[in-house]
CSV table of C-alpha atoms in Angstrom, one decimal:
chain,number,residue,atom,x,y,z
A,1,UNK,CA,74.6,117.7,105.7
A,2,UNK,CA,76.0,114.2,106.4
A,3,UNK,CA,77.9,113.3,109.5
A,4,UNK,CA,78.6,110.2,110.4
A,5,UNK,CA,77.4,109.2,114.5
A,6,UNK,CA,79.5,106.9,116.9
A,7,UNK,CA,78.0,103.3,118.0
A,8,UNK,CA,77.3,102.2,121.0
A,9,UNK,CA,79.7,103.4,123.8
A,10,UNK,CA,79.9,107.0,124.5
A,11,UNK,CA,82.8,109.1,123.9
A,12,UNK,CA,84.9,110.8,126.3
A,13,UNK,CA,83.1,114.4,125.0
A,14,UNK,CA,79.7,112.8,125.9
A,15,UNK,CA,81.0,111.8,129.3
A,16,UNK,CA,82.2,114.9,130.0
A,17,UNK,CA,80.1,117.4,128.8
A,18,UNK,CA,77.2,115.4,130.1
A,19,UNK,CA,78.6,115.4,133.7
A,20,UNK,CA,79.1,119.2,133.0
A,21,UNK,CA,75.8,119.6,132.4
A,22,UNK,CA,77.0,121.4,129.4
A,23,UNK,CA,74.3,119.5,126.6
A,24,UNK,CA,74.5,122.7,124.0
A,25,UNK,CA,78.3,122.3,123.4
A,26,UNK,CA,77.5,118.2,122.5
A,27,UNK,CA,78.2,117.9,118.6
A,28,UNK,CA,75.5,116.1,117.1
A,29,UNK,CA,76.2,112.6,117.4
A,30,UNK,CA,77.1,113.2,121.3
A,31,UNK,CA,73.4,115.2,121.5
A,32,UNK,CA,71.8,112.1,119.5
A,33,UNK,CA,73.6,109.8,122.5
A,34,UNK,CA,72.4,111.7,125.6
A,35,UNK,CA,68.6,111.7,124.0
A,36,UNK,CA,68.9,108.5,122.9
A,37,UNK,CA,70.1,107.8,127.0
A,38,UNK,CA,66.8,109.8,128.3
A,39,UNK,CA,69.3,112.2,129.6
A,40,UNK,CA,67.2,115.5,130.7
A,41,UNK,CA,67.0,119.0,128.3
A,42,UNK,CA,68.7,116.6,125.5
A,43,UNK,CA,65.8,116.7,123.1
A,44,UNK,CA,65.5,120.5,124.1
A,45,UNK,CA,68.9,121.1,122.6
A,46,UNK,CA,67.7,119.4,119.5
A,47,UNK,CA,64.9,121.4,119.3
A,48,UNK,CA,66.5,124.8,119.7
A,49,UNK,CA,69.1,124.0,117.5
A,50,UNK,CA,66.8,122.8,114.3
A,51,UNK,CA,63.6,124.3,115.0
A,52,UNK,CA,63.6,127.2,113.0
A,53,UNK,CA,64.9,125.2,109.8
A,54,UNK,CA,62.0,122.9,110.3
A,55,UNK,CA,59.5,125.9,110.9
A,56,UNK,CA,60.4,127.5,107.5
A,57,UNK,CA,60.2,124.1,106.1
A,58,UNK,CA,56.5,123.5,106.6
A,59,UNK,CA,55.6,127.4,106.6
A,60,UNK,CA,56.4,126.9,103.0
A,61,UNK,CA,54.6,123.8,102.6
A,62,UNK,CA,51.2,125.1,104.3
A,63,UNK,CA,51.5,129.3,103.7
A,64,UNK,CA,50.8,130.0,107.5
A,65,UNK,CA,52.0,130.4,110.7
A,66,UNK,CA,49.1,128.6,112.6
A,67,UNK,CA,49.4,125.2,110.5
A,68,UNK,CA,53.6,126.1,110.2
A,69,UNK,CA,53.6,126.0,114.0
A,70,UNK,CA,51.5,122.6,114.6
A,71,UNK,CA,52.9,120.5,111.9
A,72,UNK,CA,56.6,121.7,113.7
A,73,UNK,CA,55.4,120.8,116.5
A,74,UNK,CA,54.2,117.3,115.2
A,75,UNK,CA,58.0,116.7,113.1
A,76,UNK,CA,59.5,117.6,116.6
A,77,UNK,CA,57.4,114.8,118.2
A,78,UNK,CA,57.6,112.2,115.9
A,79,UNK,CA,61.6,112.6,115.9
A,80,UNK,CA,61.2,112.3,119.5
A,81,UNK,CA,59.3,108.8,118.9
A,82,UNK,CA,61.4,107.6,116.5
A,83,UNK,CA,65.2,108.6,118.2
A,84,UNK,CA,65.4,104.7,119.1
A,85,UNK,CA,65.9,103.8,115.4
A,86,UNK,CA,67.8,107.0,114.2
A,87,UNK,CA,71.2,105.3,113.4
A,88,UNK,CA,73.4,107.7,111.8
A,89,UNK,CA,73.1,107.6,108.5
A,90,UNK,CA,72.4,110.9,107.3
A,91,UNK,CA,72.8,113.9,109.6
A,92,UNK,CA,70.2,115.2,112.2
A,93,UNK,CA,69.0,118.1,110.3
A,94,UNK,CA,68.0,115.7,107.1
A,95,UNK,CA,66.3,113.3,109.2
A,96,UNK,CA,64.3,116.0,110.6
A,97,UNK,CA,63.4,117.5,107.0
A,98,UNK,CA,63.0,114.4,105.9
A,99,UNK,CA,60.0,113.5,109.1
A,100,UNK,CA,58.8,117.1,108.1
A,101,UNK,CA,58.9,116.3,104.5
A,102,UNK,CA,56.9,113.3,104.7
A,103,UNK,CA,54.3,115.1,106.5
A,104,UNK,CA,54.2,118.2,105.3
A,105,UNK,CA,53.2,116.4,102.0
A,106,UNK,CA,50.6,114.4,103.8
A,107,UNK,CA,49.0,117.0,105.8
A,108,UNK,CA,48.8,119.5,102.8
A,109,UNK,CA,48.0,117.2,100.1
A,110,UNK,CA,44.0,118.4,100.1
A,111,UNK,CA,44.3,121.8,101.3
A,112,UNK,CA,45.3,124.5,99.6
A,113,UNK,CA,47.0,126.8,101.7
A,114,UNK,CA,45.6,130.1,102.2
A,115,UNK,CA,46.9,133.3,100.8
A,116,UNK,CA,49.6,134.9,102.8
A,117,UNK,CA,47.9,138.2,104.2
A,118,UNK,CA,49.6,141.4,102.8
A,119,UNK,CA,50.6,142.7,106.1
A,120,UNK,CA,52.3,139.4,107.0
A,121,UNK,CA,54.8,140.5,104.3
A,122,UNK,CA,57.0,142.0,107.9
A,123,UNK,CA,60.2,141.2,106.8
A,124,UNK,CA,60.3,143.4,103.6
A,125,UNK,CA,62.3,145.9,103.1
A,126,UNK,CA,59.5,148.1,102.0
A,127,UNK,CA,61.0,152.0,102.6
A,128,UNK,CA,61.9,152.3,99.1
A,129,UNK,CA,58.5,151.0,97.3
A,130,UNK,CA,55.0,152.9,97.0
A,131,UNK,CA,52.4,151.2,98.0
A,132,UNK,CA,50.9,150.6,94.6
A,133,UNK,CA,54.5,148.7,93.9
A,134,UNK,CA,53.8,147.1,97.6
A,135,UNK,CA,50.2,146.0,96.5
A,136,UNK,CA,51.7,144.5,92.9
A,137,UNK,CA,54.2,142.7,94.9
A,138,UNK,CA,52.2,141.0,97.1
A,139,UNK,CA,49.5,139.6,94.6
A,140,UNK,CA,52.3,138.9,92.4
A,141,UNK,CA,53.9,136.7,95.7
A,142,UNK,CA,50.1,135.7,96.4
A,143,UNK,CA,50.1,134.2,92.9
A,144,UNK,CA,53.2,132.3,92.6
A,145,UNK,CA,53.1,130.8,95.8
A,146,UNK,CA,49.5,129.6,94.6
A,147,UNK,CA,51.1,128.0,91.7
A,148,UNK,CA,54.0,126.5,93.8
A,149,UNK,CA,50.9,124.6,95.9
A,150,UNK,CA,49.4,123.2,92.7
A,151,UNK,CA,52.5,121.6,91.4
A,152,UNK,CA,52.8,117.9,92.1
A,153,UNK,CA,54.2,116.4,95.3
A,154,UNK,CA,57.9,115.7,95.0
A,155,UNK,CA,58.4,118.6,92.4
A,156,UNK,CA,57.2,121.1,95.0
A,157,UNK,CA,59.4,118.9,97.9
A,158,UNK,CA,62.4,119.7,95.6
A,159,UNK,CA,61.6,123.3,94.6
A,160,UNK,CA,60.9,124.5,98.3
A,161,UNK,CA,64.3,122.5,99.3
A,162,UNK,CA,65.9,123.4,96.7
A,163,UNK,CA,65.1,127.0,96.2
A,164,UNK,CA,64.6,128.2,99.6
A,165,UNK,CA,66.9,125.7,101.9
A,166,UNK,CA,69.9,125.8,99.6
A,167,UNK,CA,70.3,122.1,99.4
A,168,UNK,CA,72.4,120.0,97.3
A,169,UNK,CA,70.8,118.0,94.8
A,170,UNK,CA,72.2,115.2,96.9
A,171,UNK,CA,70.9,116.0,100.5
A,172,UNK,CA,67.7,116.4,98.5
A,173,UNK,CA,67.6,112.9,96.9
A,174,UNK,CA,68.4,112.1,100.5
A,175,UNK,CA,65.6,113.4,101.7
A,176,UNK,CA,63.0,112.0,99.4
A,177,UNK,CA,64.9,109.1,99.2
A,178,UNK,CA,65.8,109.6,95.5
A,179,UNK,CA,68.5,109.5,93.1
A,180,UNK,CA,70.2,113.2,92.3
A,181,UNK,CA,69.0,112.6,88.4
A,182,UNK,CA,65.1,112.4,89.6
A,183,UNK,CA,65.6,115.5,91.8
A,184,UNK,CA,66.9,117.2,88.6
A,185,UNK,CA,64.7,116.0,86.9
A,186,UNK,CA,61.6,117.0,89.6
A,187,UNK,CA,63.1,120.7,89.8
A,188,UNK,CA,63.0,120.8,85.7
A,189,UNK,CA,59.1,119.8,85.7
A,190,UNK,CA,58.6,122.1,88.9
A,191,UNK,CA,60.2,125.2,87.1
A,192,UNK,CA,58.6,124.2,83.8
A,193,UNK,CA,55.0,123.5,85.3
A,194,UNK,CA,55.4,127.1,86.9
A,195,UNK,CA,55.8,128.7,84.2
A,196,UNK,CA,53.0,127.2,82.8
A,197,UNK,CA,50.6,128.0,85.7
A,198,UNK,CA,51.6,131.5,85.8
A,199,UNK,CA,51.2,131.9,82.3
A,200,UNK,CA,52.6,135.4,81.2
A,201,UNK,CA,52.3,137.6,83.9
A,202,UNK,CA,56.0,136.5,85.3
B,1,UNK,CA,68.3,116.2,63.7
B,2,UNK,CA,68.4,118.5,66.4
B,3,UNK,CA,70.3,117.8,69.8
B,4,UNK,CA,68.3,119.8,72.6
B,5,UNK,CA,69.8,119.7,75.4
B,6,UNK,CA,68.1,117.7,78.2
B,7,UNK,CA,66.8,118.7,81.6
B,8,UNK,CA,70.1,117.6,83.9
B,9,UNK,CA,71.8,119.9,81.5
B,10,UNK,CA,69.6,122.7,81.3
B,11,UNK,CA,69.2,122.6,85.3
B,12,UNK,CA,72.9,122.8,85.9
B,13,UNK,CA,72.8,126.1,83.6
B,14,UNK,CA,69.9,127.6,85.2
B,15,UNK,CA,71.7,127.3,88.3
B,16,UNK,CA,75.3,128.4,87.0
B,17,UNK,CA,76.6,124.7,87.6
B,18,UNK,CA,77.9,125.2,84.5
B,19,UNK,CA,78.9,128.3,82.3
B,20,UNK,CA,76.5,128.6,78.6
B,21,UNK,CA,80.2,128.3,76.7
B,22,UNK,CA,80.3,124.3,77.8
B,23,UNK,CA,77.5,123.8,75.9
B,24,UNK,CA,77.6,124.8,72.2
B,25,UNK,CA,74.8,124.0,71.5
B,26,UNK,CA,72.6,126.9,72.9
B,27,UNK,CA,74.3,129.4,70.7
B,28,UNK,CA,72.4,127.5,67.6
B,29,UNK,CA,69.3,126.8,69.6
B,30,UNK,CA,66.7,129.5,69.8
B,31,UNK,CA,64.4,126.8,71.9
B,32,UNK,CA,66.9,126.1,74.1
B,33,UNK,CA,67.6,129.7,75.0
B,34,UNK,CA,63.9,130.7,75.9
B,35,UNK,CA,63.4,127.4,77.5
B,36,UNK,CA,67.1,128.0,79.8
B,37,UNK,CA,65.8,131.7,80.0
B,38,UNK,CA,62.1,130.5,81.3
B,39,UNK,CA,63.6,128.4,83.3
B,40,UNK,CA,65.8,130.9,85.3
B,41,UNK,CA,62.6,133.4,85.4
B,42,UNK,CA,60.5,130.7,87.5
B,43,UNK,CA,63.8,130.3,90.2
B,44,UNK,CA,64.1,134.2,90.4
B,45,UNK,CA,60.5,134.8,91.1
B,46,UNK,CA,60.2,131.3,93.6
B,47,UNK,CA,63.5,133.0,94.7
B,48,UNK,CA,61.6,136.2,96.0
B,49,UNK,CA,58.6,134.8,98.2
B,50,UNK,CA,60.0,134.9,101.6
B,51,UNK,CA,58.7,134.0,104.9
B,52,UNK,CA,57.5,136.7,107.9
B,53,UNK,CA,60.1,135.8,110.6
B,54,UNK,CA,58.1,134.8,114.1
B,55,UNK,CA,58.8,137.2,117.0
B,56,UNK,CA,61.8,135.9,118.8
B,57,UNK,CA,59.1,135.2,121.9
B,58,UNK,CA,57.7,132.8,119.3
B,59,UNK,CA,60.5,130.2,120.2
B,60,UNK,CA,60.4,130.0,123.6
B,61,UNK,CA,56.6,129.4,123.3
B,62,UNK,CA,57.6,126.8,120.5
B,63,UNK,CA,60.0,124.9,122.4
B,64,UNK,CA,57.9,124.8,126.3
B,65,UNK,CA,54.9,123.3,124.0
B,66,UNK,CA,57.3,120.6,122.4
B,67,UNK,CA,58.3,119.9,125.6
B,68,UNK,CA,54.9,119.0,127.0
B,69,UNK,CA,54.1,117.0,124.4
B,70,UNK,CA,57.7,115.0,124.5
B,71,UNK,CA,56.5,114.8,128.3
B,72,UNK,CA,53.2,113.8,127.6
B,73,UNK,CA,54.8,110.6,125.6
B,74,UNK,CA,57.2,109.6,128.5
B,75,UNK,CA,60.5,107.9,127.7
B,76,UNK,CA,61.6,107.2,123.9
B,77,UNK,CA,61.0,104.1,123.5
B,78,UNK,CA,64.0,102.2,123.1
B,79,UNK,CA,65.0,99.1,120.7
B,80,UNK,CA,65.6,95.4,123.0
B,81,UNK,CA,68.7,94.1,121.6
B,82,UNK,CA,66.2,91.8,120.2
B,83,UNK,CA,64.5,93.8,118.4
B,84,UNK,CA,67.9,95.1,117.1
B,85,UNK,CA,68.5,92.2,115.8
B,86,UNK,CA,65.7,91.3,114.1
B,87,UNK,CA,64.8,94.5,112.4
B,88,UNK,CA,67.3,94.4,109.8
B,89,UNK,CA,67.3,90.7,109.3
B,90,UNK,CA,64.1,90.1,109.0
B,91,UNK,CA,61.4,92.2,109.0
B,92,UNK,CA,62.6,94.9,106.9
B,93,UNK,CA,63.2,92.2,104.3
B,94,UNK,CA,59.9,90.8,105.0
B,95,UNK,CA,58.5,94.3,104.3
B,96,UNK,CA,60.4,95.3,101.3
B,97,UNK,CA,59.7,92.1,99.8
B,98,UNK,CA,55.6,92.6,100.5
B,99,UNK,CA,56.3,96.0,98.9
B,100,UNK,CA,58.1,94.9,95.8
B,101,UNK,CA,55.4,92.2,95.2
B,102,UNK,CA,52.6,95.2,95.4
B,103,UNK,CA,54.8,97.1,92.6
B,104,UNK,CA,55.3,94.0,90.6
B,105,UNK,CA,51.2,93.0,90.7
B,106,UNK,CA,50.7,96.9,89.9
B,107,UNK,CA,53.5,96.7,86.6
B,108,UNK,CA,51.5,93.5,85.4
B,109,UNK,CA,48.2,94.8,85.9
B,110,UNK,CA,49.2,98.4,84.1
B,111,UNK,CA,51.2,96.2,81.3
B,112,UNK,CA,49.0,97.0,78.4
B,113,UNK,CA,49.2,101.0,78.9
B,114,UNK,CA,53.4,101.0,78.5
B,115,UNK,CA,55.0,100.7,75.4
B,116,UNK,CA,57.6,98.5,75.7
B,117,UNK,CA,61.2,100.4,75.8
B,118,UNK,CA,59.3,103.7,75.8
B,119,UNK,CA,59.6,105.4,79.9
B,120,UNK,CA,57.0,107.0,80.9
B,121,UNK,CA,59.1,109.9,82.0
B,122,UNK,CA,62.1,111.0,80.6
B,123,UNK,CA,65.0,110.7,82.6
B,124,UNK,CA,67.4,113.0,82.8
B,125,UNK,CA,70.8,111.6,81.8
B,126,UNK,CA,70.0,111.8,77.8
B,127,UNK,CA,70.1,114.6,75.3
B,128,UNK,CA,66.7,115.2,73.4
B,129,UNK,CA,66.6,114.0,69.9
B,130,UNK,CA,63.7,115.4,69.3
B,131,UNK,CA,62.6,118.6,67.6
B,132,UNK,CA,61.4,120.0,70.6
B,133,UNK,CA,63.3,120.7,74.1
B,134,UNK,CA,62.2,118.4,76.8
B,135,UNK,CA,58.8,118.6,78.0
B,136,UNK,CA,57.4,119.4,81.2
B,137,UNK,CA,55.5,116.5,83.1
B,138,UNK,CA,51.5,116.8,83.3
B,139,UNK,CA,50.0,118.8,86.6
B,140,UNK,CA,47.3,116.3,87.5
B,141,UNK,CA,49.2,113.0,89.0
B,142,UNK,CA,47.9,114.1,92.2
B,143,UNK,CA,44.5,115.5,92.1
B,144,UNK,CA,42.3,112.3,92.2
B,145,UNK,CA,39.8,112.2,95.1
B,146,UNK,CA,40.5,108.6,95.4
B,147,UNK,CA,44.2,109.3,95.5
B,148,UNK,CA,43.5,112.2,98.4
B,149,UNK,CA,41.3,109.5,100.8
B,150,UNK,CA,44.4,107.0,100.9
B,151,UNK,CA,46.3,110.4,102.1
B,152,UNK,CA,44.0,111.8,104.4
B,153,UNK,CA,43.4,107.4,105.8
B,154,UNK,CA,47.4,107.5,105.9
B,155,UNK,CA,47.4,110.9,107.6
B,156,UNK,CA,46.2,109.5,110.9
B,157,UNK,CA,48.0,106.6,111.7
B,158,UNK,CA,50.4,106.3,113.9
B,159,UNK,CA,53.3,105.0,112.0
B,160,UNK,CA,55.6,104.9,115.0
B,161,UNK,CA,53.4,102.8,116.6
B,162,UNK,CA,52.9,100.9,113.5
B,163,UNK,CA,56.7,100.3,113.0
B,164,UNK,CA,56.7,99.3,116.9
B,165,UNK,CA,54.3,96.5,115.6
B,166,UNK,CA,56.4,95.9,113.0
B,167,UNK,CA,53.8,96.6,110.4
B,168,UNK,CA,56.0,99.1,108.5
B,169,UNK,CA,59.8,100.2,107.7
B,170,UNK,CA,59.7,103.7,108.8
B,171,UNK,CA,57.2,106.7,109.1
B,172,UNK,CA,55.5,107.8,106.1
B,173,UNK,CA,56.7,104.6,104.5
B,174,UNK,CA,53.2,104.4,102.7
B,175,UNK,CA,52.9,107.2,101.6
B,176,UNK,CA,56.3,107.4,100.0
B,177,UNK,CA,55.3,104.5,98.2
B,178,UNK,CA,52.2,105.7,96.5
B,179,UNK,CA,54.6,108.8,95.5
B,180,UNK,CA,57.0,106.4,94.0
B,181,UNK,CA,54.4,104.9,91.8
B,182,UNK,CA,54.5,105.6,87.8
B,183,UNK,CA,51.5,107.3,85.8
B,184,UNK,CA,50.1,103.8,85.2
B,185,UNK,CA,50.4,102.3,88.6
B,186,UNK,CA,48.6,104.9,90.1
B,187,UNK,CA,46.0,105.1,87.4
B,188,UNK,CA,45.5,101.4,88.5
B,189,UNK,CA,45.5,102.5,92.5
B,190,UNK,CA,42.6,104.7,91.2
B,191,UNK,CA,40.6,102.6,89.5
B,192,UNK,CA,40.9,99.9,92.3
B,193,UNK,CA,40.1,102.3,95.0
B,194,UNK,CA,37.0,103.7,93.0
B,195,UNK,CA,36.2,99.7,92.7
B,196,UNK,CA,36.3,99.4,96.6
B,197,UNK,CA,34.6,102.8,97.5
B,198,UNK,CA,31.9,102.0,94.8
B,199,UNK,CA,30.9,98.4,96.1
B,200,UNK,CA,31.1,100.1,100.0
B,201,UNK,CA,28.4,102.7,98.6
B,202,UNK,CA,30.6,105.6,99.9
């Protein structure tokens, strides 16, 4: 997820497609220029194109769509806010995560996210399960993601990116602004303290 | 003496980084194996907890209520040239520097509790000498209530605003810190936090 951002003047692609009106064909470090220039529907572009990353990002973190929705909301706005100072260095998408990181882990650090109602369970495949296998499932799904909540901090940061974004171990340590050994290292005492809060049922 | 293998190398099995024939060691190792094999249980059963995907009107709603709250908050704010200057010069020095000499009164204060050339936590870069495979750090690093009021404090700031002023690096900056913070340091943040909450009656 790096990518590296041109300084200062804006390129001929900016210029262009800008004039054109045409902000969704912008690559990322043109799009960063035109919001960073207050030019109209730029931020919008950022938003469609990384909103649904960032949604499933704090769903995870918080268990529901209600809190999911707000705290997006609030990563979206403080992005906005901070634009001035974003220089580059990593890519869009893990500055974002790394806003909706930060306060996911805030937000959620007393509250323990509420158990995912069955029926929210839409986007199983579920025509070739009985209910009674549907009902295990579930509580089974309740249960683990229970134990994912408990675990501390930056081990659940690194299992949720890790096991559900498909980062690298190095876009992760970007994120949390550590070294790929920690993040290792936080996924090993994630998985292990898993295993110890689900005992033997898994 | 027995050569476990440590947790970089077990994660980069669990995840098929690297085949089980590169490390000979697992054939011989019965602890190894259940601990690789528990290992790979807790990532197939995070694996399987999905998320309910929003209704595609979901989106449009998302994105019109980020854009009336990037309205509400005018233009970005952007950096004087000034300010451009002088960020990197000298306040983020100014600020890691106040940061590093927290850490550094935190270390000496906590002194007694380390052993010297004993971590705290294992990193993950050596092989375990030990009888036993690596352990799995404790679960309760982040359940103190004292721990949780410097969170919820932290959760309402305005950190853009802050960083405006120049009072910190970047969002969540605080936060991160206290994250950062070893077994003893925070066990020090505790005690001097129960100090303060203690003498203000709370």
């Amino acid at each position: 997820m790096t990518a590296s951002r041109r300084e200062a003047q804006p390129g001929p692609r900016l210029a262009s497609a800008a004039a054109d009106g045409l902000l969704t064909d912008l690559d990322e470090a043109a799009l960063v220029e035109a919001c960073q220039a207050g030019r109209a529907g730029a931020f919008d572009v950022v938003v469609e194109r990384h909103r649904r990353a960032i949604y499933l990002l704090c769903y995870r973190f918080v268990g529901n769509h209600e809190d999911a929705s707000d705290l997006s909301q609030d990563v979206f706005l403080r992005a906005y806010r901070g634009l001035s100072t974003f220089r580059g260095q990593s890519s869009l998408g893990t500055w974002l995560h790394r806003i909706g990181v930060n306060l996911c882990l805030t937000r959620v650090s007393t509250k323990k996210p509420p158990s995912q109602p069955i029926d929210a369970q839409q986007h199983v495949d579920t025509r070739s399960e009985s209910p009674s296998e549907l009902v295990l499932k579930a509580e089974r799904a309740s249960r683990v993601r229970e134990a994912i909540a408990q675990l501390p901090r930056k081990q659940r940061a690194t299992l949720i990116l890790r096991t559900y974004h498909e980062m690298s171990h190095q876009e992760i340590a970007n994120i949390l602004g550590s070294s790929v050994g920690a993040v290792k290292a936080n996924f090993f005492h994630a998985l292990g303290n898993l295993k110890k809060l689900l005992g033997d049922e898994q | 003496m027995t050569r476990h293998l440590g947790p970089d190398q077990l994660i980069d099995l669990a995840e098929g980084a690297r085949p089980e024939s590169s490390e000979p060691h697992l054939e011989s190792c019965q602890a190894c194996r259940q601990q690789l094999a528990g290992m790979r249980a807790m990532m197939s059963a995070a694996s399987e907890i999905a998320v309910p995907e929003p209704s595609p009107l979901f989106w449009d709603h998302f994105s019109e209520r980020v854009r009336q709250a990037v309205a509400l908050e005018g233009a970005p704010h952007r950096a004087s040239r000034w300010e451009q200057w002088l960020r990197p010069r000298v306040v983020l020095p100014l600020s890691v520097a106040a940061l590093g000499a927290v850490l550094i009164v935190a270390v000496l204060v906590t002194q007694p509790d380390v052993v010297p050339g004993m971590p705290e936590v294992a990193t993950t870069q050596r092989s375990q000498d030990s009888s036993e495979p690596p352990a799995f750090e404790s679960l309760d690093a982040s359940g103190d209530a004292s721990l949780n009021l410097v969170a919820d404090l932290t959760a309402e700031l305005d950190w853009e605003a802050a960083s405006r002023m120049e009072l910190t690096t970047h969002a969540g900056g605080a936060d991160e810190a206290v994250r950062e913070l070893t077994g003893g340091e925070l066990r020090e943040l505790q005690r001097l936090l129960k100090e303060e909450l203690a003498r203000a009656g709370v």
